Tab-separated table of C-alpha atoms in Angstrom:
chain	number	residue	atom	x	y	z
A	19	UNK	CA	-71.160	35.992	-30.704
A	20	UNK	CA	-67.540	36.255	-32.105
A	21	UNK	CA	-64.713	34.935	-29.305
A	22	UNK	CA	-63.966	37.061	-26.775
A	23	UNK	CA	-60.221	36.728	-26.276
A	24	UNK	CA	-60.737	36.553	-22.545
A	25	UNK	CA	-58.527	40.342	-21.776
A	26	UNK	CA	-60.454	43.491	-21.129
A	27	UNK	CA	-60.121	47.009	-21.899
A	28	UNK	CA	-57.490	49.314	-19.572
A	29	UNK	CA	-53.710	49.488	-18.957
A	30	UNK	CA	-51.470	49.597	-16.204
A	31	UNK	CA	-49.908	52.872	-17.437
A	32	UNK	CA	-53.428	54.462	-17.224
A	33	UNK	CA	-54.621	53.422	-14.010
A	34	UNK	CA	-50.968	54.461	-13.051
A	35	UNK	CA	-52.334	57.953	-14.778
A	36	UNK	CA	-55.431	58.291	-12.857
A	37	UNK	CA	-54.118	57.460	-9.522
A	38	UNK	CA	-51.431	60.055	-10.242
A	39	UNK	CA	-54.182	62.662	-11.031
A	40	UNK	CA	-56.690	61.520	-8.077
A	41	UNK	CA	-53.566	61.963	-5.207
A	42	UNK	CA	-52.281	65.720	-6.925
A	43	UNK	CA	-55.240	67.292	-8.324
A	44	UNK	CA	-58.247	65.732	-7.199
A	45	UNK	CA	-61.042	63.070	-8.230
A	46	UNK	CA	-63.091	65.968	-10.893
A	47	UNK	CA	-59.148	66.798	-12.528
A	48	UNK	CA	-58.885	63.386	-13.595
A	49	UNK	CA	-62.841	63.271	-14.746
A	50	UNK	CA	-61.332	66.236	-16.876
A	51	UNK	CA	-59.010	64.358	-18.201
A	52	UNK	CA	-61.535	61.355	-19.073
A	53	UNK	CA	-63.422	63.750	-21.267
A	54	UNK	CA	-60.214	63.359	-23.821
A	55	UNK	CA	-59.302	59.914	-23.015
A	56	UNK	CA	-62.832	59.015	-24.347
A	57	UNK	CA	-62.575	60.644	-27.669
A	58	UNK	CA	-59.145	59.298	-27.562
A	59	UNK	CA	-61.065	55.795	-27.992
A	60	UNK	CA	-63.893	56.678	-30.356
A	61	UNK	CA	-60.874	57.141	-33.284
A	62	UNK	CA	-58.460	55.131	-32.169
A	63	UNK	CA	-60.120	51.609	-30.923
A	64	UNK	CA	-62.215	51.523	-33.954
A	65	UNK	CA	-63.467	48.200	-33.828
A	66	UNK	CA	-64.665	48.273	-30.222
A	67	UNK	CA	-66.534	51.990	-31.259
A	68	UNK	CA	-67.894	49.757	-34.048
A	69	UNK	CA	-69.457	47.309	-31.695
A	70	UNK	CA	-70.496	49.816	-29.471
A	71	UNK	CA	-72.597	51.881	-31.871
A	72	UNK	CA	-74.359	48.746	-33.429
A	73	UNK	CA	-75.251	48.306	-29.763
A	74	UNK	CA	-77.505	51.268	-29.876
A	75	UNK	CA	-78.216	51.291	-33.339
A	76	UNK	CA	-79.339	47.797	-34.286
A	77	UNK	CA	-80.300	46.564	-30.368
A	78	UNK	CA	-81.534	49.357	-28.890
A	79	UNK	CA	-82.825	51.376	-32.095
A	80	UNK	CA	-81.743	54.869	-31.044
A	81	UNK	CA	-80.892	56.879	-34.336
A	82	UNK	CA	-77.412	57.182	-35.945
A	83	UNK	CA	-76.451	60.919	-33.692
A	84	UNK	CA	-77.758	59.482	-31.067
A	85	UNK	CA	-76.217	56.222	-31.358
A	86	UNK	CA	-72.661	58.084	-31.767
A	87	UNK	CA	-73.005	60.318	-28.565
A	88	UNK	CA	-73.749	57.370	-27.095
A	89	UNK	CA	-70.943	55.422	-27.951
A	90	UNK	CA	-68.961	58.305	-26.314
A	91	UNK	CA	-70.805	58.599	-23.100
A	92	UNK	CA	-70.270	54.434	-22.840
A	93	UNK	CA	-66.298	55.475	-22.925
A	94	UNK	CA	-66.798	57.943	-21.010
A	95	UNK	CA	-68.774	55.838	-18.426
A	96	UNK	CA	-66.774	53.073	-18.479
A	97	UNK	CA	-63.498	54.958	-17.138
A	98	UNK	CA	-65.380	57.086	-14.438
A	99	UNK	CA	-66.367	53.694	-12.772
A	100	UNK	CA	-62.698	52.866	-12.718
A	101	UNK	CA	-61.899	56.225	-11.570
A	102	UNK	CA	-64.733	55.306	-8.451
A	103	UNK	CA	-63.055	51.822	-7.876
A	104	UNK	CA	-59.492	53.969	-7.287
A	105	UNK	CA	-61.225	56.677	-5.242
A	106	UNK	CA	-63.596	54.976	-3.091
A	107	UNK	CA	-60.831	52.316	-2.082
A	108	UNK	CA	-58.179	55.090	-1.181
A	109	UNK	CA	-60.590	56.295	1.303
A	110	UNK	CA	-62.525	59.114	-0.916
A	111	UNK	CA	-65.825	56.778	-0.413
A	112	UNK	CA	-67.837	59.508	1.615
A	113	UNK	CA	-68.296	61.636	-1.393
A	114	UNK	CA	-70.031	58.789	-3.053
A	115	UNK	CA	-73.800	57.064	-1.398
A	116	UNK	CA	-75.038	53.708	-1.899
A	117	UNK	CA	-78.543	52.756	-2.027
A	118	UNK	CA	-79.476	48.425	-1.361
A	119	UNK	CA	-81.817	47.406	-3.243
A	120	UNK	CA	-83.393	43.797	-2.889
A	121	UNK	CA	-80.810	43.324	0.381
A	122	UNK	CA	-83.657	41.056	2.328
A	123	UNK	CA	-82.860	38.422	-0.730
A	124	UNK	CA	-79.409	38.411	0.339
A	125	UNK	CA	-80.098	38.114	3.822
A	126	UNK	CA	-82.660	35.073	2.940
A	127	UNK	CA	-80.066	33.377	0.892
A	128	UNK	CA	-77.196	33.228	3.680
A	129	UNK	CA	-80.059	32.035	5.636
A	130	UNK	CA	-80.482	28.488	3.752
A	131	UNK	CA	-76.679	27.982	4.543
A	132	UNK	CA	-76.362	25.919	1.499
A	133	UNK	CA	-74.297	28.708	-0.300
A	134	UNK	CA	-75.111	30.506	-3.313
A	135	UNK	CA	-74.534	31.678	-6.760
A	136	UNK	CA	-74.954	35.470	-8.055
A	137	UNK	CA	-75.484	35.859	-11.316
A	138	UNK	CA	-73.799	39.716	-13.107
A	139	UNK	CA	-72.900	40.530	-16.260
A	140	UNK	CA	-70.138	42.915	-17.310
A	141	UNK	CA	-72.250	45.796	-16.703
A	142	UNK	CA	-71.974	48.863	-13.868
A	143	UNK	CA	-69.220	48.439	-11.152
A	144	UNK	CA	-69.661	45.202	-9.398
A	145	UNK	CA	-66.064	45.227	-8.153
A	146	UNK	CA	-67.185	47.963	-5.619
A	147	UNK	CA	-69.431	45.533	-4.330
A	148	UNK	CA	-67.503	44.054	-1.266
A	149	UNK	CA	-68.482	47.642	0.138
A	150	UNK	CA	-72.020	46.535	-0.233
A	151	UNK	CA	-71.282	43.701	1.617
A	152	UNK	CA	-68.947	44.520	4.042
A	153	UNK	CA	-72.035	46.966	5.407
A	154	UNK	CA	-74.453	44.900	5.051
A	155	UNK	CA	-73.035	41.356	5.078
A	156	UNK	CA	-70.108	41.493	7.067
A	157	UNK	CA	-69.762	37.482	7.466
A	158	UNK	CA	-70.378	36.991	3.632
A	159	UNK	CA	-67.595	35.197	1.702
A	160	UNK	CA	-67.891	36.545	-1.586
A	161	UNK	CA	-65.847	34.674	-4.152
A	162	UNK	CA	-65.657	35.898	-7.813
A	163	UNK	CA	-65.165	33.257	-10.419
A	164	UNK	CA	-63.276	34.523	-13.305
A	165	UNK	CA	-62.300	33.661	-16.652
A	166	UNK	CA	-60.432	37.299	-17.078
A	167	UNK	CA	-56.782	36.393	-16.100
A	168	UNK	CA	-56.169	40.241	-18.271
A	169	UNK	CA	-54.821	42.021	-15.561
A	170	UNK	CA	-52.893	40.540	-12.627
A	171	UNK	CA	-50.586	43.336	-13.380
A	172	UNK	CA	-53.310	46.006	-12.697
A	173	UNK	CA	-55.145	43.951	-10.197
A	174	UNK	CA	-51.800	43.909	-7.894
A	175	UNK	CA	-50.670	47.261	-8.679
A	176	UNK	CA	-54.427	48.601	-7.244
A	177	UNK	CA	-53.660	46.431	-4.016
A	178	UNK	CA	-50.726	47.829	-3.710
A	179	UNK	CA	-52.975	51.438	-4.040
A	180	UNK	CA	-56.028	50.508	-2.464
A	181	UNK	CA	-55.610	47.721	-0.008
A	182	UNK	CA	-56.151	44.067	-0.680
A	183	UNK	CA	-59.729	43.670	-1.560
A	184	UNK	CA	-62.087	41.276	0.572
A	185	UNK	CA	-63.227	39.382	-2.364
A	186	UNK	CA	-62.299	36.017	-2.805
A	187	UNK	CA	-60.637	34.988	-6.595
A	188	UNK	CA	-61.131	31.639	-8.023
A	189	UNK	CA	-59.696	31.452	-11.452
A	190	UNK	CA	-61.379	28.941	-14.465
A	191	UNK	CA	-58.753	26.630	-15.395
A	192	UNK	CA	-58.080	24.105	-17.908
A	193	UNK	CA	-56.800	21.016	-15.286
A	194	UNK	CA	-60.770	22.358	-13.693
A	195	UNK	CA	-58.939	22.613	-10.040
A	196	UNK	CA	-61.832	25.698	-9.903
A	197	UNK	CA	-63.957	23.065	-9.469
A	198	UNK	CA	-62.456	22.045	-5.858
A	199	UNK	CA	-62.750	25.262	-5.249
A	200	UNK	CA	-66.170	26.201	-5.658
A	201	UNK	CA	-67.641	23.145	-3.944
A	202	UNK	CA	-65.498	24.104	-0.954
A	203	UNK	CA	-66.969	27.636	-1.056
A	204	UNK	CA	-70.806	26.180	-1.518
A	205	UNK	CA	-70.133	23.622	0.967
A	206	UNK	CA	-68.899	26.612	3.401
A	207	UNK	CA	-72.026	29.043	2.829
A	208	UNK	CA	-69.786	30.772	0.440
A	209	UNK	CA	-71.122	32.857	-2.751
A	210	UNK	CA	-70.107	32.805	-6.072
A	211	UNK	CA	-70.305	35.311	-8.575
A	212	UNK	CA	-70.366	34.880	-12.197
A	213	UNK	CA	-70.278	37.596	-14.735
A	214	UNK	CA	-72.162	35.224	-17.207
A	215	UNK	CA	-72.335	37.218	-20.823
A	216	UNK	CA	-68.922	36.219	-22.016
A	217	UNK	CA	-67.338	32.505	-23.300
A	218	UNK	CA	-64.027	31.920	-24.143
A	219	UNK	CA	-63.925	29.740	-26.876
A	220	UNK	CA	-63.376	25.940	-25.126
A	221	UNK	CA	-66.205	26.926	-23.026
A	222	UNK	CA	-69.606	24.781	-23.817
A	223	UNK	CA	-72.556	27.048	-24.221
A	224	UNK	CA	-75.847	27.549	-24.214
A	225	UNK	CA	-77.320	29.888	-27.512
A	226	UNK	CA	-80.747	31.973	-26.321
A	227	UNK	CA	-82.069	35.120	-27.615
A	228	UNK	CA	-81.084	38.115	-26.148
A	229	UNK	CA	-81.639	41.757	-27.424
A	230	UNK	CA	-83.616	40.047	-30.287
A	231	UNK	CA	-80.271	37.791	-31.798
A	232	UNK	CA	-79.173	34.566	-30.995
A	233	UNK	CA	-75.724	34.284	-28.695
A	234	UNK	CA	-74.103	32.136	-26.736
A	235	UNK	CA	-73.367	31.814	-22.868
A	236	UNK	CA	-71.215	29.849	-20.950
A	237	UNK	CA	-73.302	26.405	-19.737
A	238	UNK	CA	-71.375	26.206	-16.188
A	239	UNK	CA	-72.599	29.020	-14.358
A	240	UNK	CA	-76.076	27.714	-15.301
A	241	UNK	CA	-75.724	24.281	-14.843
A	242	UNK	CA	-73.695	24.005	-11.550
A	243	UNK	CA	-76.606	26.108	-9.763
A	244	UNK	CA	-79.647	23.740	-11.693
A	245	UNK	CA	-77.633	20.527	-10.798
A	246	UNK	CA	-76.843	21.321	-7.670
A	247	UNK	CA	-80.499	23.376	-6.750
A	248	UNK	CA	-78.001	26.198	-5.374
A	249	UNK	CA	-80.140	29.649	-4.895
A	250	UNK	CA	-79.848	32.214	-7.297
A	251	UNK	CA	-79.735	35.831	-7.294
A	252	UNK	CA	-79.218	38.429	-10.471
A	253	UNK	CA	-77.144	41.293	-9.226
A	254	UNK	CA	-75.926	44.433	-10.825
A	255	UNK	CA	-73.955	47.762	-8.742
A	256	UNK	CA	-74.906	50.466	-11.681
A	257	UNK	CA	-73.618	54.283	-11.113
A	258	UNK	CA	-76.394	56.803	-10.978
A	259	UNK	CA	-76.097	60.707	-10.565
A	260	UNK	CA	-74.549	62.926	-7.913
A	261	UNK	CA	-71.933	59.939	-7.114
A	262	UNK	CA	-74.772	57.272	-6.475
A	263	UNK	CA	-74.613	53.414	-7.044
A	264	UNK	CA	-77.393	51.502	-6.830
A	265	UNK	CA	-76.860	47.551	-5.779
A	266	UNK	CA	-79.511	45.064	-7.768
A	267	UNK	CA	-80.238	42.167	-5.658
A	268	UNK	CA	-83.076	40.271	-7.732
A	269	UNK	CA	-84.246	36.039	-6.597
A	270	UNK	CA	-84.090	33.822	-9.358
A	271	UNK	CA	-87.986	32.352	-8.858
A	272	UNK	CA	-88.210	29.240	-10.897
A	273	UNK	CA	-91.191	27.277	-12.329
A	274	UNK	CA	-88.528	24.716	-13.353
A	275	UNK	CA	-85.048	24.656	-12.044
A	276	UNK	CA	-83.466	23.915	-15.281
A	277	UNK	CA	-80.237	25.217	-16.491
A	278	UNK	CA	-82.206	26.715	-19.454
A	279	UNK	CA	-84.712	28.319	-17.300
A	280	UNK	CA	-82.100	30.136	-15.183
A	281	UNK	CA	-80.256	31.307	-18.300
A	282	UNK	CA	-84.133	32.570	-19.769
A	283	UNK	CA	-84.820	34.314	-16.218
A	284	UNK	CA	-81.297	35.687	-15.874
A	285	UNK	CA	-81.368	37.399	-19.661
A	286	UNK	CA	-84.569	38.766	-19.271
A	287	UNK	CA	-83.196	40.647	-15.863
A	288	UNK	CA	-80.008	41.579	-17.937
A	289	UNK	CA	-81.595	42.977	-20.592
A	290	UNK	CA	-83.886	44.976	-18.469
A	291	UNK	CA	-80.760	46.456	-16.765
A	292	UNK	CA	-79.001	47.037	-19.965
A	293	UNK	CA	-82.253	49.191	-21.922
A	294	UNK	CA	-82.168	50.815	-17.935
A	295	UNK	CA	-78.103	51.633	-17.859
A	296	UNK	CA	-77.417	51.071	-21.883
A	297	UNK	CA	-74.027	53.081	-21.424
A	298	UNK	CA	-73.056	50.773	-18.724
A	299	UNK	CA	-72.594	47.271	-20.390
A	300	UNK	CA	-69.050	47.289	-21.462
A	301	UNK	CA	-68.879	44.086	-24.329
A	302	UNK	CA	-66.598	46.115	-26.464
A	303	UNK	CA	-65.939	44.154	-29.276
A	304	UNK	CA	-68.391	42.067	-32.132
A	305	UNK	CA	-70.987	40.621	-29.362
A	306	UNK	CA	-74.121	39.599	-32.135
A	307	UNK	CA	-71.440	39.070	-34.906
A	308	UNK	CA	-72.701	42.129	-36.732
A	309	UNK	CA	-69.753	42.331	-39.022
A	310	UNK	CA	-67.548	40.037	-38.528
């Protein structure tokens, strides 16, 4: 996998855009507008389109039209979900309906009151998922560990839009003061999320086979749940049709409770969820080193 230089795709000038668009025109102007803004990317952002269409091509062996419409409809995609995070937090949520799926593992997890540790990728919309919760799960304490420091400017600019969000931040650093952190949260019957399919480059990893290529994972995520026995669930929020999302709450069930095994169990889900949603899993740059 080549290095992912830890800073994600968006702007503060666009979400600046969209919010403009959502509060004067309405929530299907700006999908309008998303129909160029995509196209925009497929000429301009060429290595990202690159790694996008080898995606389909070589992983997912759809043919080379099909490959390139997809590559559109991933664009396309990934800035509606950012359009949903805006509109559904600025009180536009009733036009959208949620569907649980795999809530009673949830449930038995908060139960063990030992904490827990759920397992995403960067796939769907899991930032809408503290609405999940706070139906659901009111008492949860959802903490997202991140290694994506991109976009404190964005991040406080869609407070300042939206509200303060529910979900708890704890931030991977080098001086490991996360660490502190995450024990406290664990220790309180806390959860911790991990969007496991990235490194940055000092991370240790683990290499497994996923999509039919070797790449590597972060170890931590892994090993902190394995060391510490700490339950495991796989969860993904993926967008449907008609304004539906669709919350994945999956057990990890282990024969051994190895860091390996976990990483195994937890690619086989994601790669499942990525043949289900394949215009949904946003790694836009060289993921299986395909040309670099």
């Amino acid at each position: 996998m080549a290095n992912w230089k830890g800073k994600s795709r968006g702007t503060l000038i666009g979400f600046k855009i969209y919010v403009l668009i959502i509060r004067n025109f309405g929530l299907y102007s700006a999908y309008f507008v998303l129909l160029f803004v995509a196209a925009y990317f497929i000429v301009f952002s060429f290595h990202s389109t690159k790694s996008t269409y080898y995606l389909f091509r070589k992983r997912l062996n759809y043919g080379r039209f099909h490959s390139a419409f997809k590559v559109y409809h991933s664009y396309f995609t990934f800035g509606r979900i950012q359009l949903d995070r805006v509109a559904i937090t600025s009180g536009l949520k009733d036009r959208y309906t949620f569907e649980f799926d795999g809530v009673e593992n949830i449930e038995a997890l908060l139960k063990k009151g030992r904490g827990g540790i759920l397992l995403t990728a960067h796939i769907g919309n899991f930032n809408l998922a503290k609405h999940f919760f706070e139906e659901r799960h009111s008492d949860a304490v959802v903490n997202l560990v991140i290694t994506d420091f991109e976009h404190r400017k964005i991040k406080n600019y869609l407070e300042s839009v939206t509200g303060r969000s529910e979900v708890k931040i704890i931030v991977l650093k080098d001086d490991l003061s996360h660490v502190f952190y995450m024990k406290e949260a664990l220790a309180n019957n806390e959860l911790l999320v991990f969007a496991a399919d990235r490194f940055l480059d000092r991370s240790k990893t683990f290499e497994a086979d996923f999509m039919g290529e070797n790449v590597q994972f972060p170890q931590g995520p892994f090993k902190l749940a394995a060391r510490n026995q700490i339950p495991v669930l796989f969860v993904h929020l993926m967008r449907e049709k008609n304004f539906h999302y669709h919350f994945y709450a999956r057990p990890y069930k282990p024969e051994k409770y190895t860091a390996r095994e976990i990483l195994k169990s937890y690619l086989e889900d994601l790669e499942k969820m990525v043949k289900k949603y394949p215009h949904q899993w946003y790694n836009y740059y060289d993921y299986w080193n395909d040309f670099s």
